[in-house]
Amino acid sequence: MDEPAVAVSGVRKTYGEVAAVDGIDFEVRPGEFLTLLGPSGCGKTTTLNIIAGFIQPDRGSIRLNGQSVEALPPFRRDIGLVFQDYALFPHMSVGQNVAFGLRMRGVPKPEIAQRVEEALELVRLGGRAERKPTELSGGQRQRVALARALVIRPTVLLLDEPLSNLDLKLREEMRLEITTLQRRLGITTVLVTHDQGEALVVSDRIAVMRNGRIEQLGNAEAVYERPATHFVAEFIGTMNFVRGQAMRVSAEGSCIVGFDDHGVAVAAPQPVAGSREVEIAFRPERAALRTAGAAREPTQLAVPGTVRRRVYLGTLVQSHVETVHGRTIIVETVNDGIRQPPNIGEAVEVIVKGSDCIAYPVS
Amino acid sequence: MRRAVGLPWQMLRGAVALTYLFIFTPIVITALVSFNSINQSKFPPVGFSMRWWDDALSERWLQPLWFSVQLATLTAVIATLLGLPLAFGLTRYKFPGRNILVALSLGPLALPALVTGIGILQFFQTAGLAALFGFPALLIGHVVICLPFSVRTIAISLRAMPAKVEQAAANLGARPARVFLEITLPLIRSGLFAGAIFCFIQSFTDYSVSLFLSRAGMQPISIAILSYIDYGFTPTLAAVAVLTLVVPLVLIAAVQHFFGIGDFLYGARDSG
Amino acid sequence: MSVAALASRPSRTIIAWRPILLVGVPAAFLLFCFVLPNAFLLTSSAFKSESQVLTNQLTTENYGFLLGRAVYRGAILRTFLIGALVGLLVVVLSYPLAFFLARTRSRWKGALIALSLSPLLASVVVRTYGWWVLLNREGAVNDLLRATGITSQSLPLLPSVGAIVIGLTHSLLPYGVLTILSSLNGVNPSFEKAAMSLGANRIRTFFEVTLPLSLPGIVGAFVIAFTLSISAYATPAILGGPSTATMATLIYDFMTSLADWALGSAMGALLIVSSMVLLVIGAVLGSKREAL
Ligand SMILES: Nc1ncnc2c1ncn2[C@@H]1O[C@H](COP(=O)(O)OP(=O)(O)OP(=O)(O)O)[C@@H](O)[C@H]1O
Ligand SMILES: [Mg+2]
């Protein structure tokens, strides 16, 4: 197998009492697009800065293409870095900005000119080399920053919240542009974001971080369909949680849960003990509604409640159901004109298949 | 949008006009008094004569004026050379003793310059450094009182630099020395010049630290004027006083013309 | 992923050479040419001196001498009185000007600010002489008073504490403007807009929002004017006389005509201590933002 392009192992960094990064390991395969996703303050930027060499970790090591880079200062690491606020050199033109890294590497002048031109073409900014960064729009600055990082042909491209300064429309445009570019160049990329929607769209794999640790590392489908922890389940997409009882552990990674004596088998990625309370999670689009009291299939769970609100999303209609324990469950119904969502105030049952549920231990 | 007219604002404008009058009256009077035809500083001037200006432009006064220019120039250069690494170290690194050093580099601003002058005088005398008396001691005193201006101005422009550009340069392969020369230095250029000009003016207009450190033949212009006090304020002195105003004005005009410190002073900066 | 355990290693202590190299020379310069001289002055104020040479006899005699005589006590009190008056006047005169400069929409705003600070380009020595021309016995003010028949004789406007206060206020005004202007510029205009939207008129907005928010600037201006006044030599020397001696003019006399360095040091030490006390009070009352 190939050497991983980036290998982060056992990395830890503390500031006083706070562990900004608390022992993380992951590998990025050559050409892969990996996203570090997590809420504010979970240590994403710190991780990126450790890879780029701006922060010395207290422990652990970073290898690029199998080479340990601990001893290498930032300016010898050959890593392309795109900053959140672009960090374009304000006293240099667009062209000079892009040429900077090549000059530092002693690339001959004619080649610099050619490569700068190519890089600017690549980000669709050909012919703008003479402009000053201040004369560009936000999206254009972002593309200059990208060209400046790519032109040195880095081993790996690091992007720290590159889109968070852009407005929604531009963000979606640039999102697409960055992924297209990444696929075309086949460049190994690590993106940092706290926007889970962005992460799901662009990444080959996602590392979900929390409090300086990685909670789950997997592709979009895995983190969405099989969140490894309660935190991941809650952080990615919309998730319903209801309290239930674990009756017994049936097999490795699965258990029987229920609300009364009726039990169904559900996945349990974290170990749960028998006869204990668990949180049962399921997605709004996997649940259905029906009038209270009707018979149910043996593999289904039924949660009684009252409809409190209805939200039209166009293609979908959401019903907000309040359970007898005061929790709110969201159920999404396709707005196909056939199924009629229940009225507000109506007593209903939320129905979900055991195979669409995941049980987590109560923390 | 707010249009600030109305009685309170009009009254404020009146007060402001009076304040400007208060600020400039003595200066204008000094200038006019130099044209008296009698050797008395009468205002309004009696008659009109240029002969005090002839006196003012004689060797007697041009020598200390030129001395002050040289002293202030050298002071500005040395204070900038010391202030740049100091400000860079203080703004870019954390190290033990940093806070003490911050206090220390602003200290000469807090303690009376007059007393610092005496301290240097006594300390050099007692430490067997009397050989430094004359130009070197004077220069040292001036650099000490100007250093806070240079450190502070440079530190402000170092902090005002757009975020992360130094990291971006390092990431693109520039060694620390090149980052400093190609990124940091060009971006703080106007701050450097502004700091140097503050130093020049501070040194040029100082009398406190010079009071005890200047020696015969090595008098800055302010001390030369001050030691004339026993003869009263003659029209010649008025002409000399106006002359001393010309130097910083010319300097500022020149620097503004060639380097544009206005950018710095008005805080206009681009973030890329 | 159990490589972690193998890869981890104890943290390294990194000696920070770069900052040491950077600040080494300037720090040494400050130590040698600023700290040691001032420390020396403070110690020498506690030694006996004989004709500009300090002996190694410890004594409180110098301080006893200064604080024990009515002349010197009077001069010290006068110095502080001058400082307080100048501080007050500088605040009162510079606040309206600074407020105007901060809020005006005039296209001359930049020029007006520069103009208000331009006196800093002239030495205090130069600027004080203008007042001498106006205030001396044969000066313009007396000429005017006599010509209009308000007085028949010249008034002794000089030397006087009043003249010194006027001269110092004049020379320190730009510092007041600068300090208050920057604190007014730091007042977010939305606070004023918010106050007005809540029904406060301009004047109430000023007194209830703007003024309290710019208090640190007022304290700062007062402290700067006070400290620079008490150590000023030129203005009291030009506009005052023996009857209006201040700490700074006394220091000059001790150091030159009396040639008593120990007394000069002791008075200098009193000045240092007063300045420090004032600055600390100012720092406590005003804002505590980082100095650099
Ligand atoms: N230089 C520092 N000194 C002290 N604490 C720090 C420092 N840098 C980061 N931290 C702390 O470490 C934790 C992780 O910070 P980091 O910047 O890596 O978070 P992040 O995931 O990038 O967050 P965000 O999404 O807000 O950018 C935070 O709690 C932060 O307060
Ligand atoms: Mg971050």
PDB file of N, CA and C and ligand atoms in Angstrom, chain A residues 15 18-20 38-47 84 160-161 192 194, ligand 1:
ATOM      1  N   TYR A  15      -2.458  24.227  26.281  1.00  0.00           N
ATOM      2  CA  TYR A  15      -2.193  25.617  26.678  1.00  0.00           C
ATOM      3  C   TYR A  15      -2.586  25.716  28.135  1.00  0.00           C
ATOM      4  N   VAL A  18      -5.674  23.753  29.478  1.00  0.00           N
ATOM      5  CA  VAL A  18      -6.536  23.340  28.374  1.00  0.00           C
ATOM      6  C   VAL A  18      -5.759  22.514  27.362  1.00  0.00           C
ATOM      7  N   ALA A  19      -6.284  21.341  27.010  1.00  0.00           N
ATOM      8  CA  ALA A  19      -5.697  20.577  25.923  1.00  0.00           C
ATOM      9  C   ALA A  19      -6.404  20.993  24.637  1.00  0.00           C
ATOM     10  N   ALA A  20      -5.715  21.792  23.812  1.00  0.00           N
ATOM     11  CA  ALA A  20      -6.317  22.225  22.553  1.00  0.00           C
ATOM     12  C   ALA A  20      -6.443  21.031  21.620  1.00  0.00           C
ATOM     13  N   GLY A  38     -15.822  20.157  13.288  1.00  0.00           N
ATOM     14  CA  GLY A  38     -16.126  20.199  14.718  1.00  0.00           C
ATOM     15  C   GLY A  38     -16.553  21.583  15.128  1.00  0.00           C
ATOM     16  N   PRO A  39     -17.115  21.696  16.316  1.00  0.00           N
ATOM     17  CA  PRO A  39     -17.584  22.997  16.767  1.00  0.00           C
ATOM     18  C   PRO A  39     -16.411  23.923  17.083  1.00  0.00           C
ATOM     19  N   SER A  40     -16.718  25.190  17.281  1.00  0.00           N
ATOM     20  CA  SER A  40     -15.684  26.181  17.569  1.00  0.00           C
ATOM     21  C   SER A  40     -14.887  25.795  18.808  1.00  0.00           C
ATOM     22  N   GLY A  41     -13.570  25.917  18.708  1.00  0.00           N
ATOM     23  CA  GLY A  41     -12.720  25.656  19.869  1.00  0.00           C
ATOM     24  C   GLY A  41     -12.365  24.197  20.072  1.00  0.00           C
ATOM     25  N   CYS A  42     -12.669  23.322  19.093  1.00  0.00           N
ATOM     26  CA  CYS A  42     -12.403  21.908  19.317  1.00  0.00           C
ATOM     27  C   CYS A  42     -10.979  21.524  18.930  1.00  0.00           C
ATOM     28  N   GLY A  43     -10.222  22.451  18.389  1.00  0.00           N
ATOM     29  CA  GLY A  43      -8.816  22.166  18.114  1.00  0.00           C
ATOM     30  C   GLY A  43      -8.478  21.970  16.650  1.00  0.00           C
ATOM     31  N   LYS A  44      -9.357  22.361  15.743  1.00  0.00           N
ATOM     32  CA  LYS A  44      -9.105  22.159  14.318  1.00  0.00           C
ATOM     33  C   LYS A  44      -7.925  22.996  13.830  1.00  0.00           C
ATOM     34  N   THR A  45      -7.980  24.311  14.144  1.00  0.00           N
ATOM     35  CA  THR A  45      -6.919  25.193  13.686  1.00  0.00           C
ATOM     36  C   THR A  45      -5.585  24.791  14.291  1.00  0.00           C
ATOM     37  N   THR A  46      -5.620  24.416  15.552  1.00  0.00           N
ATOM     38  CA  THR A  46      -4.382  23.989  16.202  1.00  0.00           C
ATOM     39  C   THR A  46      -3.787  22.796  15.460  1.00  0.00           C
ATOM     40  N   THR A  47      -4.633  21.825  15.111  1.00  0.00           N
ATOM     41  CA  THR A  47      -4.155  20.653  14.377  1.00  0.00           C
ATOM     42  C   THR A  47      -3.505  21.069  13.057  1.00  0.00           C
ATOM     43  N   GLN A  84      -8.029  31.540   6.560  1.00  0.00           N
ATOM     44  CA  GLN A  84      -9.421  31.967   6.597  1.00  0.00           C
ATOM     45  C   GLN A  84      -9.582  33.387   6.064  1.00  0.00           C
ATOM     46  N   ASP A 160      -7.964  26.357   5.993  1.00  0.00           N
ATOM     47  CA  ASP A 160      -8.574  26.645   7.294  1.00  0.00           C
ATOM     48  C   ASP A 160      -9.814  27.515   7.110  1.00  0.00           C
ATOM     49  N   GLU A 161     -10.979  26.925   7.207  1.00  0.00           N
ATOM     50  CA  GLU A 161     -12.246  27.639   7.041  1.00  0.00           C
ATOM     51  C   GLU A 161     -12.177  28.609   5.872  1.00  0.00           C
ATOM     52  N   VAL A 192     -10.519  22.433   7.032  1.00  0.00           N
ATOM     53  CA  VAL A 192     -11.058  22.622   8.366  1.00  0.00           C
ATOM     54  C   VAL A 192     -12.353  23.398   8.249  1.00  0.00           C
ATOM     55  N   HIS A 194     -16.430  24.224  10.401  1.00  0.00           N
ATOM     56  CA  HIS A 194     -17.407  23.845  11.416  1.00  0.00           C
ATOM     57  C   HIS A 194     -18.790  23.692  10.787  1.00  0.00           C
TER      58      HIS A 194
HETATM   59  N1  LIG D   1      -2.359  30.402  21.730  1.00  0.00           N
HETATM   60  C1  LIG D   1      -3.299  29.864  22.524  1.00  0.00           C
HETATM   61  N2  LIG D   1      -3.255  30.062  23.861  1.00  0.00           N
HETATM   62  C2  LIG D   1      -4.185  29.515  24.673  1.00  0.00           C
HETATM   63  N3  LIG D   1      -5.202  28.758  24.249  1.00  0.00           N
HETATM   64  C3  LIG D   1      -5.311  28.521  22.934  1.00  0.00           C
HETATM   65  C4  LIG D   1      -4.370  29.064  22.009  1.00  0.00           C
HETATM   66  N4  LIG D   1      -4.720  28.660  20.775  1.00  0.00           N
HETATM   67  C5  LIG D   1      -5.840  27.927  20.921  1.00  0.00           C
HETATM   68  N5  LIG D   1      -6.198  27.822  22.220  1.00  0.00           N
HETATM   69  C6  LIG D   1      -7.342  27.073  22.759  1.00  0.00           C
HETATM   70  O1  LIG D   1      -7.303  25.793  22.230  1.00  0.00           O
HETATM   71  C7  LIG D   1      -8.599  25.363  21.849  1.00  0.00           C
HETATM   72  C8  LIG D   1      -8.619  24.977  20.381  1.00  0.00           C
HETATM   73  O2  LIG D   1      -8.383  26.116  19.574  1.00  0.00           O
HETATM   74  P1  LIG D   1      -8.453  26.098  17.983  1.00  0.00           P
HETATM   75  O3  LIG D   1      -8.104  27.446  17.495  1.00  0.00           O
HETATM   76  O4  LIG D   1      -7.628  24.975  17.471  1.00  0.00           O
HETATM   77  O5  LIG D   1      -9.993  25.799  17.745  1.00  0.00           O
HETATM   78  P2  LIG D   1     -10.787  25.685  16.376  1.00  0.00           P
HETATM   79  O6  LIG D   1     -11.341  24.333  16.353  1.00  0.00           O
HETATM   80  O7  LIG D   1      -9.961  26.115  15.231  1.00  0.00           O
HETATM   81  O8  LIG D   1     -11.976  26.696  16.642  1.00  0.00           O
HETATM   82  P3  LIG D   1     -12.661  27.749  15.630  1.00  0.00           P
HETATM   83  O9  LIG D   1     -13.677  26.999  14.856  1.00  0.00           O
HETATM   84  O10 LIG D   1     -13.314  28.713  16.589  1.00  0.00           O
HETATM   85  O11 LIG D   1     -11.611  28.376  14.806  1.00  0.00           O
HETATM   86  C9  LIG D   1      -9.534  26.509  22.180  1.00  0.00           C
HETATM   87  O12 LIG D   1     -10.162  26.213  23.406  1.00  0.00           O
HETATM   88  C10 LIG D   1      -8.648  27.688  22.321  1.00  0.00           C
HETATM   89  O13 LIG D   1      -9.164  28.569  23.297  1.00  0.00           O
END
